[in-house]
Short mmCIF file of N, CA and C in Angstrom, two decimals:
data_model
loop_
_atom_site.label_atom_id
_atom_site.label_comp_id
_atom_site.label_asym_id
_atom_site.label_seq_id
_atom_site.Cartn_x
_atom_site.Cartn_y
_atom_site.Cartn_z
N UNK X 277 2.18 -1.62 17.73
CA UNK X 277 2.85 -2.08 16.53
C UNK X 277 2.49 -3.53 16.20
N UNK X 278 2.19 -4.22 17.67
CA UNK X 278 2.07 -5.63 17.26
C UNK X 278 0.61 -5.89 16.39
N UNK X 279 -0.49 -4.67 16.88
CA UNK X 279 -1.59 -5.36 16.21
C UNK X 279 -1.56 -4.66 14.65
N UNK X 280 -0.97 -3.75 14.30
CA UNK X 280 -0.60 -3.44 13.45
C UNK X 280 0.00 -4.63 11.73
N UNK X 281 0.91 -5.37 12.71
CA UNK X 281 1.45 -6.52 12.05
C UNK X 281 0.14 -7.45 12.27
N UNK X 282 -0.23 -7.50 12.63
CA UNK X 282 -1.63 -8.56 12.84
C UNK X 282 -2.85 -8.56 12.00
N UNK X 283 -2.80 -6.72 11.87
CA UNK X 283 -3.86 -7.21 10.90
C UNK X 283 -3.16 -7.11 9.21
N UNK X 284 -2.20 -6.67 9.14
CA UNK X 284 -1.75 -6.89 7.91
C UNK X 284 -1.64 -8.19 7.65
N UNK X 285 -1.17 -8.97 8.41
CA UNK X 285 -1.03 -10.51 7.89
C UNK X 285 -2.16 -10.63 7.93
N UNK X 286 -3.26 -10.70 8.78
CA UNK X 286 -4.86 -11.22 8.14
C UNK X 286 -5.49 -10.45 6.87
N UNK X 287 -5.32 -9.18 6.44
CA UNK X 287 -5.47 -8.75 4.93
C UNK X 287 -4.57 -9.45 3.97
N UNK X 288 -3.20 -9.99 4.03
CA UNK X 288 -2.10 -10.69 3.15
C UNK X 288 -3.17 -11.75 2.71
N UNK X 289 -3.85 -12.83 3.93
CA UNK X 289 -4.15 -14.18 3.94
C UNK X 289 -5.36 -13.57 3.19
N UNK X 290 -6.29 -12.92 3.58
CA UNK X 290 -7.53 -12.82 2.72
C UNK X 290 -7.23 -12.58 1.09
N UNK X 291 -5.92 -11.75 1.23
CA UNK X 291 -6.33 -11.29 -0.34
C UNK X 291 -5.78 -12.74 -1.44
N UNK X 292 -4.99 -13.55 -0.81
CA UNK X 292 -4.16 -14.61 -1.61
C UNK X 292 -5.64 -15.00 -1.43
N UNK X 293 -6.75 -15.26 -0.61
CA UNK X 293 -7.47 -15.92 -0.92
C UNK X 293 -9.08 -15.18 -1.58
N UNK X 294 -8.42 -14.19 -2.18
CA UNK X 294 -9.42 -13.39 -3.19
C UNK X 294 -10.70 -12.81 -2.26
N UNK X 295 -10.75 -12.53 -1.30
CA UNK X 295 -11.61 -11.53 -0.46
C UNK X 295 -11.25 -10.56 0.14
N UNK X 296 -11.35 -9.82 -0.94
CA UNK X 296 -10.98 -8.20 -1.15
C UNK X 296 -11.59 -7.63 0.00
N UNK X 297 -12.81 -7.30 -0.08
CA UNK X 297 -13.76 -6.26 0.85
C UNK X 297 -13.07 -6.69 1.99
N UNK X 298 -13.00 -8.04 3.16
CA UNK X 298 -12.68 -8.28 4.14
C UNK X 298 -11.15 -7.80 4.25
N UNK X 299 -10.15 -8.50 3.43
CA UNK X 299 -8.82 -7.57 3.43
C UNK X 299 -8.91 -6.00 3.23
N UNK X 300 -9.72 -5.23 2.57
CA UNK X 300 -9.47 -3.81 2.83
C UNK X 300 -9.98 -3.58 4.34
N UNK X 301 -10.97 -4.34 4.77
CA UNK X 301 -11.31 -3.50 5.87
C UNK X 301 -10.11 -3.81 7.19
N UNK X 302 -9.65 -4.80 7.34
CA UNK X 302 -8.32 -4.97 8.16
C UNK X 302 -7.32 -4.24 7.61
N UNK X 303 -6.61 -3.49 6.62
CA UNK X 303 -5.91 -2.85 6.16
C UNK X 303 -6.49 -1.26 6.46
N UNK X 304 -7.58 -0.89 6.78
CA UNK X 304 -8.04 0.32 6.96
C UNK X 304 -8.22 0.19 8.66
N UNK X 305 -8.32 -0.44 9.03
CA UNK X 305 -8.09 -0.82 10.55
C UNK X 305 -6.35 -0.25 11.11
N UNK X 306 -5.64 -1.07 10.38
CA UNK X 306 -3.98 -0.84 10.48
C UNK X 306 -3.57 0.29 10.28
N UNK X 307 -4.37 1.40 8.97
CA UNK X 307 -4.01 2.91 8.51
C UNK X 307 -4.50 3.42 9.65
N UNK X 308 -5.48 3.00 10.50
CA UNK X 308 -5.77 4.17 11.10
C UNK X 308 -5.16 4.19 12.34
N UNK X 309 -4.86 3.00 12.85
CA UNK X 309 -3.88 2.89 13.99
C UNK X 309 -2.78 3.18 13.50
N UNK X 310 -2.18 3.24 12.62
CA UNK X 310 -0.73 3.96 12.05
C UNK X 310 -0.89 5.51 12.31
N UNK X 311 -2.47 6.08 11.61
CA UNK X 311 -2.46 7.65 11.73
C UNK X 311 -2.34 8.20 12.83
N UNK X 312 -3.26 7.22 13.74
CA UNK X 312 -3.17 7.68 15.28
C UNK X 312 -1.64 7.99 16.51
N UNK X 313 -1.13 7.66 15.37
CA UNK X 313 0.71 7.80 16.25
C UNK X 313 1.38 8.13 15.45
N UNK X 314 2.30 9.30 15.94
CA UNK X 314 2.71 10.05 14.25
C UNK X 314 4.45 9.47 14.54
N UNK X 315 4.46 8.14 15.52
CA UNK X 315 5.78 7.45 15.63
C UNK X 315 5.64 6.22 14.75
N UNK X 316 4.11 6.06 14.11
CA UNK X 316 4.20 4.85 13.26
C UNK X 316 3.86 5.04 12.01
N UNK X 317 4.62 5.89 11.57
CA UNK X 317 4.39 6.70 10.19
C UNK X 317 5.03 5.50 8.97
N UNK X 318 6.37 5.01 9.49
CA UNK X 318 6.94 3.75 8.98
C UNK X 318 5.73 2.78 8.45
N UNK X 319 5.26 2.60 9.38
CA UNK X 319 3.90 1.20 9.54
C UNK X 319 2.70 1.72 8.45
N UNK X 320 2.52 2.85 8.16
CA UNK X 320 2.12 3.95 7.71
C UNK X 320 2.26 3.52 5.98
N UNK X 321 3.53 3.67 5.97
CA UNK X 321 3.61 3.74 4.58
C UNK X 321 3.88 2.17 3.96
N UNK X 322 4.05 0.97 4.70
CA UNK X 322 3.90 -0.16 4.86
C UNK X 322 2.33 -0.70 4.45
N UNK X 323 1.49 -0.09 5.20
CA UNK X 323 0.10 -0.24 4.97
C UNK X 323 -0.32 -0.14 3.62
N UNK X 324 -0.20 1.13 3.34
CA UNK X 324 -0.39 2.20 1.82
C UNK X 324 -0.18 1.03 0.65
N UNK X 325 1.61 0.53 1.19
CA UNK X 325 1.84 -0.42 0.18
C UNK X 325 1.36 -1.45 -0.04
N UNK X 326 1.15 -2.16 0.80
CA UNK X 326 -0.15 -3.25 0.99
C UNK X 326 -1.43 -3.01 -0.11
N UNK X 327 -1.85 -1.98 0.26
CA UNK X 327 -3.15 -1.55 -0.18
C UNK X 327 -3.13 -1.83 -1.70
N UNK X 328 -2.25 -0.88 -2.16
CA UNK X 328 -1.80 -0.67 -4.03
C UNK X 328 -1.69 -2.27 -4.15
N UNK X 329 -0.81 -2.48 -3.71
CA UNK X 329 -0.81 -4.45 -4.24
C UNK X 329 -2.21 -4.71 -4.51
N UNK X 330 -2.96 -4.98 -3.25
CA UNK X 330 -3.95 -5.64 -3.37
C UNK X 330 -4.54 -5.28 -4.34
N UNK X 331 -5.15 -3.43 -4.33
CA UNK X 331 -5.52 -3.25 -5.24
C UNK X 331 -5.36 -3.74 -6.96
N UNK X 332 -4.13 -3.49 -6.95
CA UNK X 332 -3.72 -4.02 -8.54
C UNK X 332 -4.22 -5.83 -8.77
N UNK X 333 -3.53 -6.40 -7.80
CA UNK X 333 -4.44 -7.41 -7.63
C UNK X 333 -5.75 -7.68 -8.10
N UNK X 334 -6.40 -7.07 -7.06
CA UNK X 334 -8.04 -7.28 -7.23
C UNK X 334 -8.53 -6.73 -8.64
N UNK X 335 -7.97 -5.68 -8.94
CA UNK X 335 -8.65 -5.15 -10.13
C UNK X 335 -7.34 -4.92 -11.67
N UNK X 336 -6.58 -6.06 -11.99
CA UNK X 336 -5.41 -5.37 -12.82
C UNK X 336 -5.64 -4.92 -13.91
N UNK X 337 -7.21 -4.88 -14.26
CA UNK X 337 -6.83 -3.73 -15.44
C UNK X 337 -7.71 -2.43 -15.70
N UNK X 338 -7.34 -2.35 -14.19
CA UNK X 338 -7.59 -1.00 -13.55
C UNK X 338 -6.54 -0.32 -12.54
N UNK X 339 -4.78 -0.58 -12.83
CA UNK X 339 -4.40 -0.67 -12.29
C UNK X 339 -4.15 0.74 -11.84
N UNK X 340 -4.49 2.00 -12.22
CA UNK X 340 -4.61 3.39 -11.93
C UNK X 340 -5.18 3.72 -10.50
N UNK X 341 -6.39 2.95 -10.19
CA UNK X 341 -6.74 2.79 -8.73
C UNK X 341 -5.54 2.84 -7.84
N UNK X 342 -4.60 2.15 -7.84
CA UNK X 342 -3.50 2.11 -6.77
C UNK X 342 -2.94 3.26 -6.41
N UNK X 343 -3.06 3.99 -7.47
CA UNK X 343 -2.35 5.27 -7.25
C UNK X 343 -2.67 6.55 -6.23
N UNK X 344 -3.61 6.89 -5.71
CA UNK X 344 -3.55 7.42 -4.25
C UNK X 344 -2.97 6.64 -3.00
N UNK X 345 -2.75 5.33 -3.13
CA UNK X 345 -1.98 4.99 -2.30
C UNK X 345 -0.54 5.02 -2.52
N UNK X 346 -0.37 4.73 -3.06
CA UNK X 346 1.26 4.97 -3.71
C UNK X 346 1.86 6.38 -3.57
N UNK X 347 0.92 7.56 -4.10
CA UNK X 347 1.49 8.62 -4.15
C UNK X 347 1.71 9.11 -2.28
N UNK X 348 0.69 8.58 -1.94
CA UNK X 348 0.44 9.07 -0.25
C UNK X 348 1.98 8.37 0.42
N UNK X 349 2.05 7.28 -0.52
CA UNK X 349 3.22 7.03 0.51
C UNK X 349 4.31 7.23 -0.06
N UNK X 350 4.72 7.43 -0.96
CA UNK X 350 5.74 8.91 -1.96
C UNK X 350 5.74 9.88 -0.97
N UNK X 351 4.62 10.37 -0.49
CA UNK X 351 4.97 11.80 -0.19
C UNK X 351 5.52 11.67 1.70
N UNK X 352 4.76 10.96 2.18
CA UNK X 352 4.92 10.46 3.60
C UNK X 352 6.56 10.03 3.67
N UNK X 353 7.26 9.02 2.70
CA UNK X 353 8.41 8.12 2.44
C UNK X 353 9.31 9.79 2.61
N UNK X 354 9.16 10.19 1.44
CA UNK X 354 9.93 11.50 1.02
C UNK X 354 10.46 12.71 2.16
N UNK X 355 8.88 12.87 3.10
CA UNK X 355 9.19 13.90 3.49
C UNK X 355 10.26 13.63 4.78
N UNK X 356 10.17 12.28 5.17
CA UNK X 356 10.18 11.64 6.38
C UNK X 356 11.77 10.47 5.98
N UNK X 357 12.38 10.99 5.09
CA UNK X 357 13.43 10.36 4.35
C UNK X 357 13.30 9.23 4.32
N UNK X 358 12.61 7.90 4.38
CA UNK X 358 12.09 6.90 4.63
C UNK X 358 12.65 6.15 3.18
N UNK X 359 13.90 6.08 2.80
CA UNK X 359 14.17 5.69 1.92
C UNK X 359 14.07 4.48 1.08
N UNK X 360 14.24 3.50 1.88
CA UNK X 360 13.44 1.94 1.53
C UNK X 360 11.69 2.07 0.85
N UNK X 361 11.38 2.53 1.87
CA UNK X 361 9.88 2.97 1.28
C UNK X 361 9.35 3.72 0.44
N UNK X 362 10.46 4.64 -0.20
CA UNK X 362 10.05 5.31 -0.89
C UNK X 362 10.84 4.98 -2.34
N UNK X 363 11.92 4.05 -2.13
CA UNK X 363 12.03 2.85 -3.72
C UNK X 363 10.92 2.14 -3.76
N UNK X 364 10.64 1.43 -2.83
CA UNK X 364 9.56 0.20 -3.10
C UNK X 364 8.27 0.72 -3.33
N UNK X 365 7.69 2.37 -3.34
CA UNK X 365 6.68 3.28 -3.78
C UNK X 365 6.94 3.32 -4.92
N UNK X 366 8.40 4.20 -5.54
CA UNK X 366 8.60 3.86 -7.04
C UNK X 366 8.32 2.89 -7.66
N UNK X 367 8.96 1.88 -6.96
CA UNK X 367 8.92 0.49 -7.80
C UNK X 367 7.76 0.18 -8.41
N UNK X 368 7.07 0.29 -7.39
CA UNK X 368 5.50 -0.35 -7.45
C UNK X 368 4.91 0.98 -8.50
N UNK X 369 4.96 1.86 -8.51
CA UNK X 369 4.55 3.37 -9.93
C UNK X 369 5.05 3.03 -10.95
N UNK X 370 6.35 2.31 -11.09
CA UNK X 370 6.43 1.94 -12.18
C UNK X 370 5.73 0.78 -12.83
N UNK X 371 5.45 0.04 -12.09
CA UNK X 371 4.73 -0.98 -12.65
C UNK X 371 3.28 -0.52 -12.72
N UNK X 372 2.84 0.04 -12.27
CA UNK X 372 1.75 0.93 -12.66
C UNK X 372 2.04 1.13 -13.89
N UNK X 373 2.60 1.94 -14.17
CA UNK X 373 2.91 2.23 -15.80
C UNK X 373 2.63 1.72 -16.71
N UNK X 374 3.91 0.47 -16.15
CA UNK X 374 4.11 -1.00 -17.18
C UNK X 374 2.65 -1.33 -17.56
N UNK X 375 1.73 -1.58 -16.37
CA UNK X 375 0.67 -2.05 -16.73
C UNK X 375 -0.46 -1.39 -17.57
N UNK X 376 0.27 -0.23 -17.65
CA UNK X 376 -0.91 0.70 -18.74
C UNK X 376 -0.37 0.82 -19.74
N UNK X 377 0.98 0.74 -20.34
CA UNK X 377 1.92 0.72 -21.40
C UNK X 377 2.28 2.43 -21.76
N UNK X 378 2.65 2.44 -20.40
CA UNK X 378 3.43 4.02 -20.43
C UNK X 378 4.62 4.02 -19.81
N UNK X 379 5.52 3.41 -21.18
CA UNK X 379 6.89 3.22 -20.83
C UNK X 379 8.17 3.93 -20.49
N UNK X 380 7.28 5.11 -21.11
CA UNK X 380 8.62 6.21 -20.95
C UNK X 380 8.50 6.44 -19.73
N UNK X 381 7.86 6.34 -19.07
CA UNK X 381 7.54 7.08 -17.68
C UNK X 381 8.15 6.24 -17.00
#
């Protein structure tokens, strides 16, 4: 769990400092040590969320990209009642939206 948190904070620091490629690849480091233990499914959908940020981030007006991560962790949050995680999945879909100007949704 600890290196888990480790490399997320080194993807956080890269992406405030606009180096995308290097933050995804420590964030794909963290998913896969999350996949590898189906007790860190939490850490799991933590990651996911990470990811969509950045993404929207790196690319905002393309903010549709985010959305396999988001939904993955919708469905992970959901099945796994993970309720915190699966507002802050909404949250973040909605602003997806916002950012495409699909308000009803």
């Amino acid at each position: 769990e600890r290196a888990i948190h480790v490399f997320s904070q080194h993807a956080s620091r890269l992406s405030r400092q606009q180096n995308w490629a290097e933050a995804r690849e420590y964030l794909e480091i963290a998913y896969k040590m999350c996949n590898s233990n189906d007790h860190l499914k939490y850490y799991t959908c933590q990651v996911l969320l990470d990811r969509a940020m950045m993404q929207i981030e790196e690319c905002p007006s393309h903010p549709l990209n985010s959305l396999p991560y988001i939904l993955e962790c919708l469905s992970i949050s959901e099945s796994r009642s993970m309720i915190c995680e699966h507002a802050a999945a909404l949250a973040l879909l909605g602003r997806v939206f916002l950012h495409i100007g699909s308000y009803k949704r």
